Amino acid sequence: MSKTRVAVGMSGGVDSSVAALLLQQQGYEVVGVTLRVLPDVDGAFDAENDPSVVRARAIAEKLGIEHHVANCSDAFTGEVLKRCHADFSHARTPNPCCYCNRFIKFGWMMDYAKSLGADFLATGHYVRIEEVNGVRRLLRGRDPGKDQSYFLFWVPDERRNHVLTPLGTYVKSEVREIAEQNGFVNAKTGDSQDICFDIYGSQYTEFLKDRFGEMTRPGRFVDEKGKVWNTHDGFHKYTVGQRKGLGVAIGVPAFVKHVDPETGDILVTGDKSSVCFDRVEMVNCEWHGGAREVGTTFRAEGMVRYRQRAVGCEITIVDTNKAVAVFDEPLFAVTPGQCAVFYDGDMVLGGGQIV
């Protein structure tokens, strides 16, 4: 009887490496896949010597498994980079990890895994996927400091049915210990989170502008009385709730309250409470465990940014794509473009993109 074949997305980091080891120990036939996501600008990517590829290949050789480098740069450009560019152009602050998980890791890479004959795709995410009432559901990982369920809310049910996440019941220290015990070369390396943007440094918005064209305009910092306090050279550099780096001295700490993409003006305020909102509107919603009927209302706990404390709320389904959440208390810096994700205990119910 042949073993169940699993493709593991191997970034070269310790998490995905240990995920591959654990699955192999559980009796699966494991094959490693390392994605080339970024377009090769000025020879920036060298498949033979790229550090992530080298580390992933070394682990694959140690485990005695196949290893493939898959070029998904075109898909990444269209589904992640261009979406981020469009968000910035409309004064939204995108969450590239949520885009990447939905369209690339559990979209493109899952299709690639199937082309290799894999029955499942596995990753090193710290989340649990468990059967609840006969349905495979997404739950928070055991390690509260590493839980990544927020970033996976957009992965549809039909995709999640073919996903394994062996690290969901581990904490990070245990994963590093396993790596060290097995002599992995990356046992003490830093996390590879957001590695797809590291090659361009922290100014990836400038990379987006250079590649896809202008996405912003200069403007003014103005207060709620219309007084102009300063100017800026591009609104894409600022986000709701931002306090540092504004170059605005109004006598008290200033916060960004609103960004107007039409005029380029940025509304600032010294009243932090005015940047807190209890009503959140969402589009591009994804609900787990079946569709939600339009007009239905239900209770949940929600968060509008990663690692924020979950707060009780009431959600109303407006249509198949839209929903509104009213929170029990105001939340700071509800930011257009970011994602609101909702839970029932540890179980993810779904969420959407904030407008």
Short mmCIF file of C-alpha atoms in Angstrom, two decimals:
data_model
loop_
_atom_site.label_atom_id
_atom_site.label_comp_id
_atom_site.label_asym_id
_atom_site.label_seq_id
_atom_site.Cartn_x
_atom_site.Cartn_y
_atom_site.Cartn_z
CA MET A 1 0.00 0.00 0.00
CA SER A 2 1.47 3.35 -1.05
CA LYS A 3 2.01 6.14 1.45
CA THR A 4 -0.01 9.34 1.39
CA ARG A 5 2.08 11.93 -0.44
CA VAL A 6 2.44 15.39 1.12
CA ALA A 7 4.13 18.42 -0.37
CA VAL A 8 5.66 20.70 2.28
CA GLY A 9 6.22 24.36 1.52
CA MET A 10 9.86 24.77 2.61
CA SER A 11 10.98 28.38 3.04
CA GLY A 12 14.39 27.39 4.35
CA GLY A 13 13.34 28.33 7.87
CA VAL A 14 13.25 26.09 10.92
CA ASP A 15 9.44 25.84 11.09
CA SER A 16 8.81 24.34 7.67
CA SER A 17 11.88 22.10 8.07
CA VAL A 18 10.56 20.61 11.31
CA ALA A 19 7.11 20.30 9.73
CA ALA A 20 8.65 18.13 7.00
CA LEU A 21 10.46 15.99 9.58
CA LEU A 22 7.34 15.45 11.71
CA LEU A 23 5.27 14.39 8.72
CA GLN A 24 7.98 11.99 7.62
CA GLN A 25 8.04 10.49 11.10
CA GLN A 26 4.25 10.11 10.92
CA GLY A 27 4.64 7.91 7.85
CA TYR A 28 3.87 10.30 5.02
CA GLU A 29 5.79 10.39 1.77
CA VAL A 30 7.15 13.94 1.91
CA VAL A 31 8.33 16.15 -0.94
CA GLY A 32 9.70 19.67 -0.41
CA VAL A 33 8.70 22.74 -2.42
CA THR A 34 10.45 26.10 -2.20
CA LEU A 35 8.73 28.99 -3.97
CA ARG A 36 10.44 31.68 -5.96
CA VAL A 37 7.91 34.45 -5.46
CA LEU A 38 9.61 37.69 -6.42
CA PRO A 39 10.29 38.77 -10.00
CA ASP A 40 13.98 38.60 -10.83
CA VAL A 41 14.85 42.30 -10.75
CA ASP A 42 18.48 43.08 -11.62
CA GLY A 43 19.49 39.47 -11.07
CA ALA A 44 18.29 39.57 -7.46
CA PHE A 45 17.38 35.88 -7.42
CA ASP A 46 19.93 33.10 -7.88
CA ALA A 47 18.23 29.72 -7.57
CA GLU A 48 21.51 27.93 -6.92
CA ASN A 49 22.87 30.24 -4.25
CA ASP A 50 19.80 31.89 -2.75
CA PRO A 51 20.13 31.36 1.04
CA SER A 52 16.54 30.17 1.47
CA VAL A 53 16.87 27.63 -1.33
CA VAL A 54 20.27 26.44 -0.05
CA ARG A 55 18.90 25.86 3.47
CA ALA A 56 15.75 24.13 2.22
CA ARG A 57 17.76 21.92 -0.10
CA ALA A 58 20.15 20.98 2.73
CA ILE A 59 17.22 19.91 4.93
CA ALA A 60 15.62 17.96 2.08
CA GLU A 61 18.90 16.11 1.47
CA LYS A 62 19.22 15.34 5.18
CA LEU A 63 15.69 13.92 5.21
CA GLY A 64 16.23 12.08 1.93
CA ILE A 65 13.24 13.68 0.21
CA GLU A 66 12.62 15.25 -3.19
CA HIS A 67 13.07 19.01 -3.37
CA HIS A 68 11.64 21.33 -6.01
CA VAL A 69 12.10 25.06 -6.61
CA ALA A 70 8.91 26.41 -8.18
CA ASN A 71 8.73 29.76 -9.95
CA CYS A 72 5.45 31.48 -9.10
CA SER A 73 6.70 35.04 -9.61
CA ASP A 74 4.06 35.85 -12.24
CA ALA A 75 1.25 34.72 -9.96
CA PHE A 76 2.79 36.53 -6.99
CA THR A 77 3.09 39.71 -9.04
CA GLY A 78 -0.55 39.57 -10.10
CA GLU A 79 -2.17 38.32 -6.92
CA VAL A 80 -0.05 40.00 -4.24
CA LEU A 81 2.12 42.84 -5.54
CA LYS A 82 -0.52 44.39 -7.82
CA ARG A 83 -3.19 44.07 -5.14
CA CYS A 84 -0.90 45.84 -2.67
CA HIS A 85 -0.19 48.55 -5.24
CA ALA A 86 -3.92 49.07 -5.80
CA ASP A 87 -4.53 49.24 -2.05
CA PHE A 88 -1.88 51.90 -1.54
CA SER A 89 -3.28 53.84 -4.50
CA HIS A 90 -6.64 54.05 -2.73
CA ALA A 91 -5.17 54.95 0.69
CA ARG A 92 -5.64 51.44 2.02
CA THR A 93 -2.96 49.66 4.05
CA PRO A 94 -2.68 46.15 2.59
CA ASN A 95 -1.89 42.94 4.40
CA PRO A 96 0.36 41.10 1.92
CA CYS A 97 0.55 37.97 4.09
CA CYS A 98 -3.22 37.47 3.88
CA TYR A 99 -3.11 37.88 0.09
CA CYS A 100 -0.15 35.50 -0.17
CA ASN A 101 -1.74 32.78 1.92
CA ARG A 102 -4.99 32.85 -0.01
CA PHE A 103 -3.71 33.16 -3.56
CA ILE A 104 -0.15 31.81 -3.49
CA LYS A 105 0.60 29.37 -0.65
CA PHE A 106 -2.84 27.76 -0.53
CA GLY A 107 -3.71 28.62 -4.11
CA TRP A 108 -0.85 28.40 -6.60
CA MET A 109 1.38 26.18 -4.44
CA MET A 110 -1.46 23.79 -3.66
CA ASP A 111 -2.12 23.38 -7.38
CA TYR A 112 1.60 22.81 -7.92
CA ALA A 113 1.58 20.21 -5.13
CA LYS A 114 -1.23 18.38 -6.88
CA SER A 115 0.83 18.36 -10.09
CA LEU A 116 3.51 16.48 -8.12
CA GLY A 117 0.94 13.88 -7.13
CA ALA A 118 0.52 15.16 -3.58
CA ASP A 119 -2.67 14.48 -1.67
CA PHE A 120 -2.01 17.25 0.85
CA LEU A 121 -0.09 20.49 1.16
CA ALA A 122 1.64 21.16 4.49
CA THR A 123 3.20 24.32 5.88
CA GLY A 124 5.01 25.42 9.02
CA HIS A 125 2.21 27.72 10.17
CA TYR A 126 1.38 27.73 13.87
CA VAL A 127 -2.31 26.90 13.48
CA ARG A 128 -4.43 23.84 14.09
CA ILE A 129 -6.77 22.23 11.60
CA GLU A 130 -9.16 19.90 13.38
CA GLU A 131 -12.46 18.23 12.66
CA VAL A 132 -15.39 19.97 14.38
CA ASN A 133 -18.84 18.46 13.85
CA GLY A 134 -17.56 16.59 10.82
CA VAL A 135 -15.94 19.66 9.20
CA ARG A 136 -12.23 20.50 9.11
CA ARG A 137 -11.92 23.88 10.84
CA LEU A 138 -9.11 26.37 11.38
CA LEU A 139 -8.13 27.01 15.02
CA ARG A 140 -5.53 29.05 16.85
CA GLY A 141 -2.17 27.38 17.38
CA ARG A 142 -1.11 26.20 20.83
CA ASP A 143 1.63 28.85 21.03
CA PRO A 144 -0.16 32.18 21.66
CA GLY A 145 2.96 34.12 20.74
CA LYS A 146 3.22 32.46 17.32
CA ASP A 147 -0.42 31.78 16.40
CA GLN A 148 -0.95 32.64 12.71
CA SER A 149 -4.65 31.85 12.31
CA TYR A 150 -5.37 35.55 11.65
CA PHE A 151 -3.38 35.35 8.41
CA LEU A 152 -5.13 32.19 7.17
CA PHE A 153 -8.77 33.27 7.56
CA TRP A 154 -9.08 33.85 3.79
CA VAL A 155 -8.23 30.26 2.87
CA PRO A 156 -11.53 28.68 1.68
CA ASP A 157 -12.94 25.50 3.20
CA GLU A 158 -12.35 23.47 0.06
CA ARG A 159 -8.64 24.35 0.12
CA ARG A 160 -8.22 23.81 3.85
CA ASN A 161 -9.55 20.26 3.48
CA HIS A 162 -6.25 19.40 1.81
CA VAL A 163 -3.93 21.17 4.27
CA LEU A 164 -1.81 19.76 7.11
CA THR A 165 -0.24 21.97 9.78
CA PRO A 166 1.86 19.73 12.04
CA LEU A 167 3.22 22.60 14.17
CA GLY A 168 -0.18 23.65 15.48
CA THR A 169 0.23 21.73 18.72
CA TYR A 170 3.82 22.88 19.35
CA VAL A 171 5.39 26.01 20.80
CA LYS A 172 8.36 27.64 19.09
CA SER A 173 10.91 26.54 21.69
CA GLU A 174 9.91 22.91 21.16
CA VAL A 175 10.30 23.28 17.41
CA ARG A 176 13.81 24.70 17.76
CA GLU A 177 14.70 21.91 20.16
CA ILE A 178 13.57 19.30 17.61
CA ALA A 179 15.66 21.03 14.94
CA GLU A 180 18.75 21.05 17.15
CA GLN A 181 18.29 17.41 18.14
CA ASN A 182 18.21 16.47 14.46
CA GLY A 183 21.20 18.59 13.49
CA PHE A 184 19.34 20.98 11.20
CA VAL A 185 21.55 23.75 9.82
CA ASN A 186 18.80 26.31 10.37
CA ALA A 187 18.01 25.37 14.00
CA LYS A 188 19.08 28.78 15.28
CA THR A 189 18.34 30.98 12.26
CA GLY A 190 15.82 33.81 12.49
CA ASP A 191 12.21 33.42 11.42
CA SER A 192 11.49 33.67 7.70
CA GLN A 193 8.22 35.60 8.11
CA ASP A 194 7.67 38.13 5.31
CA ILE A 195 10.83 36.84 3.62
CA CYS A 196 9.29 37.62 0.22
CA PHE A 197 9.76 41.34 0.88
CA ASP A 198 13.09 41.22 2.69
CA ILE A 199 15.08 41.28 -0.53
CA TYR A 200 13.89 44.84 -1.17
CA GLY A 201 14.27 46.02 2.42
CA SER A 202 11.70 47.99 4.38
CA GLN A 203 10.87 50.31 1.48
CA TYR A 204 8.89 47.81 -0.53
CA THR A 205 6.33 50.51 -1.31
CA GLU A 206 9.01 52.23 -3.37
CA PHE A 207 9.60 48.96 -5.21
CA LEU A 208 5.86 48.77 -5.98
CA LYS A 209 5.87 52.34 -7.26
CA ASP A 210 8.91 51.77 -9.45
CA ARG A 211 7.47 48.57 -10.90
CA PHE A 212 3.81 49.46 -11.41
CA GLY A 213 3.79 53.24 -11.58
CA GLU A 214 2.82 56.12 -9.34
CA MET A 215 0.30 55.15 -6.67
CA THR A 216 0.13 58.24 -4.52
CA ARG A 217 0.36 62.00 -4.47
CA PRO A 218 1.81 64.67 -2.20
CA GLY A 219 -0.48 66.51 0.17
CA ARG A 220 -0.92 68.29 3.46
CA PHE A 221 -1.27 67.39 7.10
CA VAL A 222 -4.41 69.18 8.28
CA ASP A 223 -6.33 69.12 11.55
CA GLU A 224 -10.06 68.94 12.09
CA LYS A 225 -10.33 72.75 11.97
CA GLY A 226 -8.63 72.85 8.58
CA LYS A 227 -5.30 74.20 9.81
CA VAL A 228 -2.33 73.05 7.74
CA TRP A 229 0.56 71.78 9.89
CA ASN A 230 2.97 70.39 7.31
CA THR A 231 3.20 68.74 3.90
CA HIS A 232 4.24 65.28 2.74
CA ASP A 233 5.49 63.77 -0.52
CA GLY A 234 3.20 60.71 -0.65
CA PHE A 235 0.18 59.50 1.34
CA HIS A 236 1.16 55.84 0.88
CA LYS A 237 3.73 56.29 3.65
CA TYR A 238 1.05 56.89 6.29
CA THR A 239 -1.69 54.80 7.85
CA VAL A 240 -4.59 55.31 10.24
CA GLY A 241 -3.41 55.48 13.85
CA GLN A 242 0.20 56.29 12.95
CA ARG A 243 1.93 58.64 15.42
CA LYS A 244 5.66 58.40 14.70
CA GLY A 245 7.37 59.93 11.69
CA LEU A 246 4.68 62.48 10.85
CA GLY A 247 6.83 65.58 11.28
CA VAL A 248 3.84 67.35 12.80
CA ALA A 249 4.09 69.36 16.04
CA ILE A 250 0.65 70.36 17.29
CA GLY A 251 1.55 70.60 20.96
CA VAL A 252 0.37 67.07 21.80
CA PRO A 253 1.05 63.69 20.18
CA ALA A 254 -0.62 63.67 16.75
CA PHE A 255 -2.31 60.64 15.20
CA VAL A 256 -3.41 59.98 11.63
CA LYS A 257 -7.21 59.83 11.59
CA HIS A 258 -7.94 59.67 7.86
CA VAL A 259 -6.10 59.63 4.53
CA ASP A 260 -7.82 61.16 1.48
CA PRO A 261 -6.50 59.62 -1.76
CA GLU A 262 -8.30 62.22 -3.90
CA THR A 263 -6.61 65.28 -2.39
CA GLY A 264 -3.63 63.66 -0.73
CA ASP A 265 -4.53 65.36 2.53
CA ILE A 266 -3.94 63.54 5.81
CA LEU A 267 -6.22 64.41 8.72
CA VAL A 268 -4.37 64.48 12.03
CA THR A 269 -5.73 64.77 15.55
CA GLY A 270 -4.41 65.08 19.07
CA ASP A 271 -7.42 63.20 20.41
CA LYS A 272 -6.48 59.52 20.38
CA SER A 273 -10.05 58.48 21.24
CA SER A 274 -11.26 59.96 17.94
CA VAL A 275 -9.14 57.32 16.15
CA CYS A 276 -11.10 54.57 17.91
CA PHE A 277 -14.18 53.03 16.28
CA ASP A 278 -16.70 50.38 17.31
CA ARG A 279 -18.25 49.83 13.86
CA VAL A 280 -16.26 48.01 11.17
CA GLU A 281 -17.43 47.44 7.60
CA MET A 282 -15.88 44.66 5.54
CA VAL A 283 -15.84 43.39 1.96
CA ASN A 284 -14.32 40.29 0.32
CA CYS A 285 -15.61 38.22 3.22
CA GLU A 286 -14.82 34.54 3.69
CA TRP A 287 -16.88 32.51 6.17
CA HIS A 288 -15.92 29.02 7.28
CA GLY A 289 -18.19 26.04 7.71
CA GLY A 290 -20.64 27.04 4.97
CA ALA A 291 -22.20 30.23 3.65
CA ARG A 292 -23.87 32.69 6.02
CA GLU A 293 -27.40 33.76 5.15
CA VAL A 294 -27.83 37.40 4.19
CA GLY A 295 -29.40 39.35 7.05
CA THR A 296 -28.30 36.98 9.79
CA THR A 297 -26.63 38.31 12.92
CA PHE A 298 -24.35 36.42 15.30
CA ARG A 299 -21.96 37.00 18.18
CA ALA A 300 -18.21 36.45 18.00
CA GLU A 301 -14.89 37.82 19.17
CA GLY A 302 -12.95 39.82 16.63
CA MET A 303 -9.63 41.52 16.00
CA VAL A 304 -8.75 44.13 13.36
CA ARG A 305 -5.00 43.59 13.40
CA TYR A 306 -2.60 40.78 14.21
CA ARG A 307 -1.97 40.11 17.92
CA GLN A 308 -4.66 42.54 18.99
CA ARG A 309 -6.79 41.41 21.93
CA ALA A 310 -9.99 39.80 20.63
CA VAL A 311 -13.08 41.85 21.56
CA GLY A 312 -16.71 40.75 21.63
CA CYS A 313 -18.88 41.94 18.76
CA GLU A 314 -22.09 41.41 16.81
CA ILE A 315 -21.74 40.65 13.10
CA THR A 316 -24.42 41.21 10.48
CA ILE A 317 -24.15 39.62 7.02
CA VAL A 318 -25.04 42.38 4.54
CA ASP A 319 -24.65 40.26 1.40
CA THR A 320 -22.49 37.39 0.18
CA ASN A 321 -19.48 39.71 0.02
CA LYS A 322 -20.09 42.25 2.78
CA ALA A 323 -20.56 42.31 6.55
CA VAL A 324 -20.65 44.80 9.41
CA ALA A 325 -19.31 44.21 12.92
CA VAL A 326 -20.25 46.33 15.92
CA PHE A 327 -17.78 45.83 18.76
CA ASP A 328 -18.55 45.99 22.46
CA GLU A 329 -15.88 48.67 22.86
CA PRO A 330 -14.11 51.05 20.47
CA LEU A 331 -10.97 49.70 18.76
CA PHE A 332 -7.92 51.82 18.05
CA ALA A 333 -6.87 52.44 14.44
CA VAL A 334 -9.41 50.48 12.41
CA THR A 335 -7.48 50.67 9.16
CA PRO A 336 -8.91 50.34 5.61
CA GLY A 337 -7.18 47.52 3.74
CA GLN A 338 -6.37 45.52 6.85
CA CYS A 339 -8.36 42.44 7.83
CA ALA A 340 -10.97 41.84 10.52
CA VAL A 341 -10.97 38.22 11.69
CA PHE A 342 -13.55 36.61 13.97
CA TYR A 343 -13.40 33.70 16.41
CA ASP A 344 -15.59 31.43 18.48
CA GLY A 345 -13.12 30.57 21.21
CA ASP A 346 -10.07 29.26 19.33
CA MET A 347 -12.01 28.49 16.13
CA VAL A 348 -11.85 30.92 13.22
CA LEU A 349 -15.29 31.83 11.89
CA GLY A 350 -14.06 33.95 9.00
CA GLY A 351 -13.56 37.62 8.29
CA GLY A 352 -13.11 40.26 5.63
CA GLN A 353 -11.15 43.27 4.43
CA ILE A 354 -11.85 46.55 6.22
CA VAL A 355 -13.24 49.45 4.17
#
